[in-house]
Coordinates of C-alpha atoms in Angstrom, one line a residue:
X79 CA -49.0 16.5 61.5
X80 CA -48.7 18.3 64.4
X81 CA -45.1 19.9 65.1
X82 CA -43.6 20.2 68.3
X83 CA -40.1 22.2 67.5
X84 CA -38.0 22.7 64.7
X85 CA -34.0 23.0 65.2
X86 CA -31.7 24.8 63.2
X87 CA -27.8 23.9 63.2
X88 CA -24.8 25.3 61.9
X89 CA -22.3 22.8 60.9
X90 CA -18.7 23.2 59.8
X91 CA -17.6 20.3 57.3
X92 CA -14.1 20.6 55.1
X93 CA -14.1 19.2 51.8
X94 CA -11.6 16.3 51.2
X95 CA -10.2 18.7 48.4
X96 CA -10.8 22.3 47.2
X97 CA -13.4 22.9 44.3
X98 CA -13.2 25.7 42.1
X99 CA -15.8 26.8 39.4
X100 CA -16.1 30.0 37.4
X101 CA -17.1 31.5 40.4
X102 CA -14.8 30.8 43.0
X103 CA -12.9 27.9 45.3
X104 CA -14.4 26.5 48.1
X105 CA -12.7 24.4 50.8
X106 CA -15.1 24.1 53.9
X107 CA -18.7 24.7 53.8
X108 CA -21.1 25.8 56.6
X109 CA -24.2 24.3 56.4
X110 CA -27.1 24.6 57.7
X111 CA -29.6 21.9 58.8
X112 CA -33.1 21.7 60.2
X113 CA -34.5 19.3 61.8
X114 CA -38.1 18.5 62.6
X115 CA -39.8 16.9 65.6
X116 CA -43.5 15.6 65.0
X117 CA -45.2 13.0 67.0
X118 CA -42.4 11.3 68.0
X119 CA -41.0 11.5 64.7
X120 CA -37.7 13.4 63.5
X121 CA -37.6 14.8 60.0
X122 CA -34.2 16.1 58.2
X123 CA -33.6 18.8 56.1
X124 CA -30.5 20.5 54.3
X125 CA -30.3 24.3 53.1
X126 CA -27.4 24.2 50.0
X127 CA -27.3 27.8 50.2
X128 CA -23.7 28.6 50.4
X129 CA -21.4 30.9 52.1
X130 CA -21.0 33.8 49.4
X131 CA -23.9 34.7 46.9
X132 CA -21.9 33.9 44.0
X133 CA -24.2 31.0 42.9
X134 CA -27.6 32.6 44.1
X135 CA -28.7 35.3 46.0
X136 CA -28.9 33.0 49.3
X137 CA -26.7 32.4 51.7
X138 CA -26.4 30.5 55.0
X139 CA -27.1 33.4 56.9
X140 CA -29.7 34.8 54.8
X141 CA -31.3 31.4 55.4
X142 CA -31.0 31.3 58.7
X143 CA -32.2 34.7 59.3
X144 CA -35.4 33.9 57.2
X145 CA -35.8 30.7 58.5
X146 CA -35.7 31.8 62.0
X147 CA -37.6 34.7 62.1
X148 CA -40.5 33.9 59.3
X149 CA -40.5 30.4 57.5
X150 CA -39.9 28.1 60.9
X151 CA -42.6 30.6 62.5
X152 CA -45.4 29.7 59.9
X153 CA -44.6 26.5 59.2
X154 CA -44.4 25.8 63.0
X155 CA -47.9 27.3 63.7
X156 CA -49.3 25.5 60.0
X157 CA -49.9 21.7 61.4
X158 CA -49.3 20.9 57.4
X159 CA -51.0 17.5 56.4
X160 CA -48.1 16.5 53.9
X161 CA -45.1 18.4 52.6
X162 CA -47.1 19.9 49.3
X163 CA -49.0 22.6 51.7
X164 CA -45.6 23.9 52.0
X165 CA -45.8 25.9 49.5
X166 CA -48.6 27.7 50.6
X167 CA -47.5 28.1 54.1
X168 CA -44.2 30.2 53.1
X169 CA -46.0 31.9 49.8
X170 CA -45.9 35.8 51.8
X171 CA -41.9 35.3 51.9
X172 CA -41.2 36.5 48.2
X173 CA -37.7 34.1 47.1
X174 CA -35.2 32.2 49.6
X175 CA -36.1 29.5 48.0
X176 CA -32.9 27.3 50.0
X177 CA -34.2 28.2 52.9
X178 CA -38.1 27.3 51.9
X179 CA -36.7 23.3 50.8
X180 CA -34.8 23.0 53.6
X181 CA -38.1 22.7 56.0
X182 CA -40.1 21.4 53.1
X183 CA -38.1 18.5 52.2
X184 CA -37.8 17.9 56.5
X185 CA -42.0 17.6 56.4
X186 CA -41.4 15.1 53.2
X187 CA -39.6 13.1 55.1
X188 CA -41.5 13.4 58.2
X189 CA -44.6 12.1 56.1
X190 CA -42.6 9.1 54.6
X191 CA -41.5 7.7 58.1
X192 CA -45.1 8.4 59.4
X193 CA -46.7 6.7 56.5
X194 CA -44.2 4.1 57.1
X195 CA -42.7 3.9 53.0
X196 CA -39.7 4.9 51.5
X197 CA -39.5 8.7 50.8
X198 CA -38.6 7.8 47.2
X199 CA -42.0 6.0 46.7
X200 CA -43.9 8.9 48.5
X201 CA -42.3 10.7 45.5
X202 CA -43.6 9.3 42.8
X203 CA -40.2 7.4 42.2
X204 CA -39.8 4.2 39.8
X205 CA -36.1 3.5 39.6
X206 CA -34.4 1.2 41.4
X207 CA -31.4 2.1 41.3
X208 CA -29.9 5.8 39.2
X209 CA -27.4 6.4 36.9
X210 CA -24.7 8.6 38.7
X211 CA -22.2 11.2 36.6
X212 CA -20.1 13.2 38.3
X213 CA -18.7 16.8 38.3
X214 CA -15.2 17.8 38.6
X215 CA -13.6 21.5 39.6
X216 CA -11.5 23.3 37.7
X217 CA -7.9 22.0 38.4
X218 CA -4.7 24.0 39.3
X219 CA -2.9 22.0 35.9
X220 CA -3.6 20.1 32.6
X221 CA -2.5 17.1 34.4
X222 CA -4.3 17.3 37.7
X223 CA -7.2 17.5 35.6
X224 CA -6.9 15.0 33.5
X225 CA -5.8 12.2 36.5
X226 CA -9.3 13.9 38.5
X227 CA -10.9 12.3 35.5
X228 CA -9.0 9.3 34.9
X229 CA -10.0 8.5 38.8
X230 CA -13.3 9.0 38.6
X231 CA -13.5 7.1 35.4
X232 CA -12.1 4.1 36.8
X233 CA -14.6 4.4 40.1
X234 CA -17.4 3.6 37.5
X235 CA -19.3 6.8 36.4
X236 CA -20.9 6.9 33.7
X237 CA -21.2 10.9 32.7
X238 CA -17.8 13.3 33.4
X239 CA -18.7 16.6 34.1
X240 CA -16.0 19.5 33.7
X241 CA -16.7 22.6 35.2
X242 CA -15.1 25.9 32.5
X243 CA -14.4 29.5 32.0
X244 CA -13.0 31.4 29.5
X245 CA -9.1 30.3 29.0
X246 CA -9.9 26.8 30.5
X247 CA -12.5 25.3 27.8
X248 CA -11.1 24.5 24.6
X249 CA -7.9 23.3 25.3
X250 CA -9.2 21.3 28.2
X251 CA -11.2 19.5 25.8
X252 CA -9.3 18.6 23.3
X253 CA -6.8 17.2 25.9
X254 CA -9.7 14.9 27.4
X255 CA -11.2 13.7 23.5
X256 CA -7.6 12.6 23.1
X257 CA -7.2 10.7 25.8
X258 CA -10.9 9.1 26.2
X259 CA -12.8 9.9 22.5
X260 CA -15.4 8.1 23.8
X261 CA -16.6 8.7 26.8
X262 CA -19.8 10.8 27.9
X263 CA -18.5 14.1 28.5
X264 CA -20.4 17.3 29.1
X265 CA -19.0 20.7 30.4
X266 CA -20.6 23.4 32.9
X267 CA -19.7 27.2 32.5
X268 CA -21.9 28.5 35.5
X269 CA -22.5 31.5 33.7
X270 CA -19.2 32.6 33.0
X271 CA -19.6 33.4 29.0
X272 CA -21.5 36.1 27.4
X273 CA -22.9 36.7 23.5
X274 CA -19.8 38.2 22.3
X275 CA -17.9 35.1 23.0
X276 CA -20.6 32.9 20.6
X277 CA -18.1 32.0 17.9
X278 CA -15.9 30.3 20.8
X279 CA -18.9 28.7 22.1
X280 CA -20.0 27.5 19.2
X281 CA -16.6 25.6 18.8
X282 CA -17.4 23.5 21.7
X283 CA -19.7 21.4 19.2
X284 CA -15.9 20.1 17.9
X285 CA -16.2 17.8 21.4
X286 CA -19.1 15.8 21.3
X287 CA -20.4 17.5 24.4
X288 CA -23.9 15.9 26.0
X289 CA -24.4 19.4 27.2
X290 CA -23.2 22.3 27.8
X291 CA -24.6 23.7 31.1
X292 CA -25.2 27.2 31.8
X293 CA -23.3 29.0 29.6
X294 CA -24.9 32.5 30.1
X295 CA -26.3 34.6 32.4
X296 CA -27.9 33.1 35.4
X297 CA -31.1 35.0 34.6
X298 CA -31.3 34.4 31.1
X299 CA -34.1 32.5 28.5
X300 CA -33.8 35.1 25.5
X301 CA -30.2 34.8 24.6
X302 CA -29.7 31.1 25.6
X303 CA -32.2 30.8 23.0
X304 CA -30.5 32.7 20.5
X305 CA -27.0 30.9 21.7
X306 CA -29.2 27.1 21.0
X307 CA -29.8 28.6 17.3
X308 CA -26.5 28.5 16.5
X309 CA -25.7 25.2 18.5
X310 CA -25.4 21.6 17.2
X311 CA -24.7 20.6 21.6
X312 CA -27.5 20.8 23.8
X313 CA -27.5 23.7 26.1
X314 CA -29.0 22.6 29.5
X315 CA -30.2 25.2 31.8
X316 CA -29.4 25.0 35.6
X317 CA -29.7 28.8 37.3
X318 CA -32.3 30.4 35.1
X319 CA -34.7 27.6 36.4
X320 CA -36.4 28.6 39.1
X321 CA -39.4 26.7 39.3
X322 CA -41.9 24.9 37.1
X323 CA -42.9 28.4 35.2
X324 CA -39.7 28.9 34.4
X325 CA -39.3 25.6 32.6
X326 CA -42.0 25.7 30.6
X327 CA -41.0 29.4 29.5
X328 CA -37.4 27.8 28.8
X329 CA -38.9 25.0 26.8
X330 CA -41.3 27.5 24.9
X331 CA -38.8 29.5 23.7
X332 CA -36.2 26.7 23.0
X333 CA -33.2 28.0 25.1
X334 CA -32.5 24.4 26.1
X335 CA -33.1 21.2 25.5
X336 CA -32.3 19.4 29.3
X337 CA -32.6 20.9 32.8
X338 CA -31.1 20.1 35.4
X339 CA -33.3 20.2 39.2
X340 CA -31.4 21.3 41.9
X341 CA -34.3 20.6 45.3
X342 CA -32.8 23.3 46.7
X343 CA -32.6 26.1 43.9
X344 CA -36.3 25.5 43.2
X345 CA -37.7 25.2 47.0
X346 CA -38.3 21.5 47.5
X347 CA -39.6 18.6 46.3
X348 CA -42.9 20.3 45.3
X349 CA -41.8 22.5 42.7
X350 CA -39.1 19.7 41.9
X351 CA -41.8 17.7 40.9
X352 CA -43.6 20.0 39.1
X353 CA -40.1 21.3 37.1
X354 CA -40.2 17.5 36.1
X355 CA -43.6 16.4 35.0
X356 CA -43.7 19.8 33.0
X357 CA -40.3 19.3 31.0
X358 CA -41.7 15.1 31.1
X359 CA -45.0 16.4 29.2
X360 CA -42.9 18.8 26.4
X361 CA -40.1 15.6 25.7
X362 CA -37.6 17.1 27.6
X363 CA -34.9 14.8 30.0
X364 CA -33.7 16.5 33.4
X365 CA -31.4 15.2 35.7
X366 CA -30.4 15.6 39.4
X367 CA -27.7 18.9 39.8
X368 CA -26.0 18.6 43.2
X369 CA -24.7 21.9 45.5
X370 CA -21.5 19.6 48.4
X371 CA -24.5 18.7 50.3
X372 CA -23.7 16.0 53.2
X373 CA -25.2 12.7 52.9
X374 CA -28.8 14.5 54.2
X375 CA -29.5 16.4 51.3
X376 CA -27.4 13.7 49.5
X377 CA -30.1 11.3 50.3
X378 CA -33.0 13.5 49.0
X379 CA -31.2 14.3 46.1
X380 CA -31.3 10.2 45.9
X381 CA -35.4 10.3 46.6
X382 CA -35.9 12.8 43.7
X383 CA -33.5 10.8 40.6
X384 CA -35.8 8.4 41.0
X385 CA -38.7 10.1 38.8
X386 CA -39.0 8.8 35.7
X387 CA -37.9 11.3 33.7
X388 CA -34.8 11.8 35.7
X389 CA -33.0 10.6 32.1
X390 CA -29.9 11.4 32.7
X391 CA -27.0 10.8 35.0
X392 CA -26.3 13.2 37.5
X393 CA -24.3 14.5 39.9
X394 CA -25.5 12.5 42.8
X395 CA -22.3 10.9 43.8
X396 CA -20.4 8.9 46.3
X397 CA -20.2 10.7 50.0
X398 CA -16.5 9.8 49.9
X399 CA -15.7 12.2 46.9
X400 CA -16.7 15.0 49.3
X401 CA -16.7 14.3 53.1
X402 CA -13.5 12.0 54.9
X403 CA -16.7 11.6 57.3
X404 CA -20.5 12.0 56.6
X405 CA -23.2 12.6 58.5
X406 CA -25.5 9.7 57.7
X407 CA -24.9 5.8 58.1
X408 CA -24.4 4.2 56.0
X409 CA -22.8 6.7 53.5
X410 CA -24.0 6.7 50.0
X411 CA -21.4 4.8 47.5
X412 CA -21.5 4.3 44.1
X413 CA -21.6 0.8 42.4
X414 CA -18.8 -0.5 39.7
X415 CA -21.6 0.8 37.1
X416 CA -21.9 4.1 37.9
X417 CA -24.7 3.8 39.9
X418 CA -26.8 4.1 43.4
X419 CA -29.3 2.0 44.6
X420 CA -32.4 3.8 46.1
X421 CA -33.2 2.8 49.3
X422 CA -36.3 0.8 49.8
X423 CA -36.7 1.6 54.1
X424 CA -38.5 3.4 55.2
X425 CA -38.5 7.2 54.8
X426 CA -34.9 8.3 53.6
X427 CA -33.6 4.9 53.9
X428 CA -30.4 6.6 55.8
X429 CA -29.8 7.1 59.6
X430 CA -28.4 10.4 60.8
X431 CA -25.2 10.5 63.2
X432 CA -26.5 12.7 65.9
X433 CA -23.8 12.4 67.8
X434 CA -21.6 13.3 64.5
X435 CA -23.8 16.2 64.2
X436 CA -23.5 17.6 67.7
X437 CA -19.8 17.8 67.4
X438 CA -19.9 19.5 64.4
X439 CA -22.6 22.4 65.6
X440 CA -21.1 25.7 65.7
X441 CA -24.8 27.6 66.2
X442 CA -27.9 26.0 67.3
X443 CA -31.9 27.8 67.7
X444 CA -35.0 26.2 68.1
X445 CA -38.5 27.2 67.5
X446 CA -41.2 25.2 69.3
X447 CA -44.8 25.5 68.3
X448 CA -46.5 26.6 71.5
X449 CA -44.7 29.8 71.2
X450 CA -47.0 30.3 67.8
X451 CA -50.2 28.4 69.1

């Protein structure tokens, strides 16, 4: 395909409430979006790097800077024939991984609405609809937390999420089994524990967890490993996955038994892909992580849980639990059971608000491709 100009934005959303992980509490998020023209065709991407590098090393202004001064450059100058040349168009930049899905995911797109099918069957995709879970902060009291689930329960989803650190695990849990013994329940640490809190850890089999995601470092195979040894709960790996080498090194050694695919933390849909068929091959389920995108990256995120060995719920829920407004029409919503239908229009199967979008940019470059001809 032939590119004409690529457009980076900076837009400022707030959340509709604060959420708080191990790691910190975030409010508003700046993110940034690219968008693609190509023979009369617009593609959209969504970098979910976020303002601090407490999750990964990335942030939006890392990405932008990348983006603008190497990854836009090459890709402009590339003419890629489908959005798996990507990777081989941004291989010289070592990392920024964000920043590489944000245009790779655009060119996916691009390719869907060109080829005129949905971007979910360009994918590989099978489902027709997806099983949604969702994920819910760590709460200022016991009670907040508990009516945060007991909302979110009623809305339909089938999998509860609870993010944890140390001094908000255990007693957490046993307040939730109380109340709902039954429900599917899993719990995400984001890193916060380390080997000499494994006794503790390995109390978190008392709860009937589907998971627990992340416990250790971000880095880490070896003692994950060592921390599954002692565990009846599944771990499931989220930040030590960086792309399909890394899964297949995590399922070698037996430091988990899910993953979870975030687009963005492994570079696009490419490696996404190839994160999934490997852990599909070795009999082990993944499922769709999410990172407050808007309804853009929402709607890839959509694209991807399609796969057939996306097992699991995930945490591809409604636009309303996030934005009082999104930026695509219409927004995603979840069903009564928990789940999404995939779109079956072409290419995303959402329209963007431009207009929305326009109001909401706070920074704005654009690269065209004559400058690199």
């Amino acid at each position: 395909m032939k590119i004409d100009a690529i457009v980076l934005r900076e837009i400022r959303m707030p959340l509709v409430q604060p959420f708080q992980t191990s790691f910190g509490t975030t409010t508003d998020r700046r993110i940034m979006l690219v968008e693609i023209k190509a023979e009369g065709f617009i593609g959209w991407g969504e970098c979910v790097a976020g303002e601090h590098p407490y999750f990964s090393d990335e942030t939006i202004d890392t990405a932008w800077l990348v983006t603008a001064q190497e990854l836009a450059p090459a890709l402009a100058s590339a003419d890629p024939e489908h959005g798996g040349k990507c990777p081989g168009i941004f291989r010289q930049v070592r990392g920024h991984r964000m920043a590489k899905a944000a245009l790779e995911n655009a060119i996916w797109d691009l390719e869907a609405q060109m080829r005129g099918i949905p971007l979910a069957e360009l994918l590989g995709g099978i489902r027709e609809v997806i099983p949604c879970g969702v994920s819910i902060g760590i709460q200022s009291t016991m009670e907040k937390q508990l009516s945060e689930i007991e909302k979110e329960l009623a809305a339909g989803y089938q999998r509860i999420k609870l993010k944890c650190k140390p001094g908000w695990d255990v007693k957490m849990f046993e307040a939730v089994r109380t109340r709902w013994p039954n429900i599917t329940l899993s719990c995400d640490a984001n890193s916060a524990y380390r080997m000499n809190d494994i006794e503790h850890l390995v109390s978190f089999d008392d709860f009937d967890l589907l998971m627990i995601e992340q416990p250790l470092w971000s880095d880490d195979f070896y003692f994950h490993s060592l921390l599954q040894k002692r565990l009846d709960t599944a771990i499931c790996l989220d930040e030590s996955i960086r792309n399909r080498r890394d899964a297949l090194a995590a399922i070698e050694m037996e430091s988990c038994r899910i993953i979870n695919i975030k687009n963005g933390r492994v570079g696009g849909f490419s490696e996404a892909i190839a994160v999934h068929n490997a852990a599909e091959e070795r009999g082990i389920p993944v499922w769709c992580g999410g990172m407050l995108e808007t309804g853009i990256g929402r709607s890839h995120n959509i694209a991807l849980s399609s796969l057939e060995n996306f097992l699991l719920p995930g945490d591809v829920s409604a636009s309303k639990r996030y934005w009082k407004e999104d930026i695509i029409e219409p927004e995603v919503t979840v069903s009564s059971k928990g789940e999404i239908t995939v779109p079956q229009s072409i290419g995303r199967g959402f329209g963007v608000r431009e207009d929305l979008i326009k109001q909401l940019t706070v920074r704005k470059e654009e690269i065209r491709a004559l400058a690199f001809a």
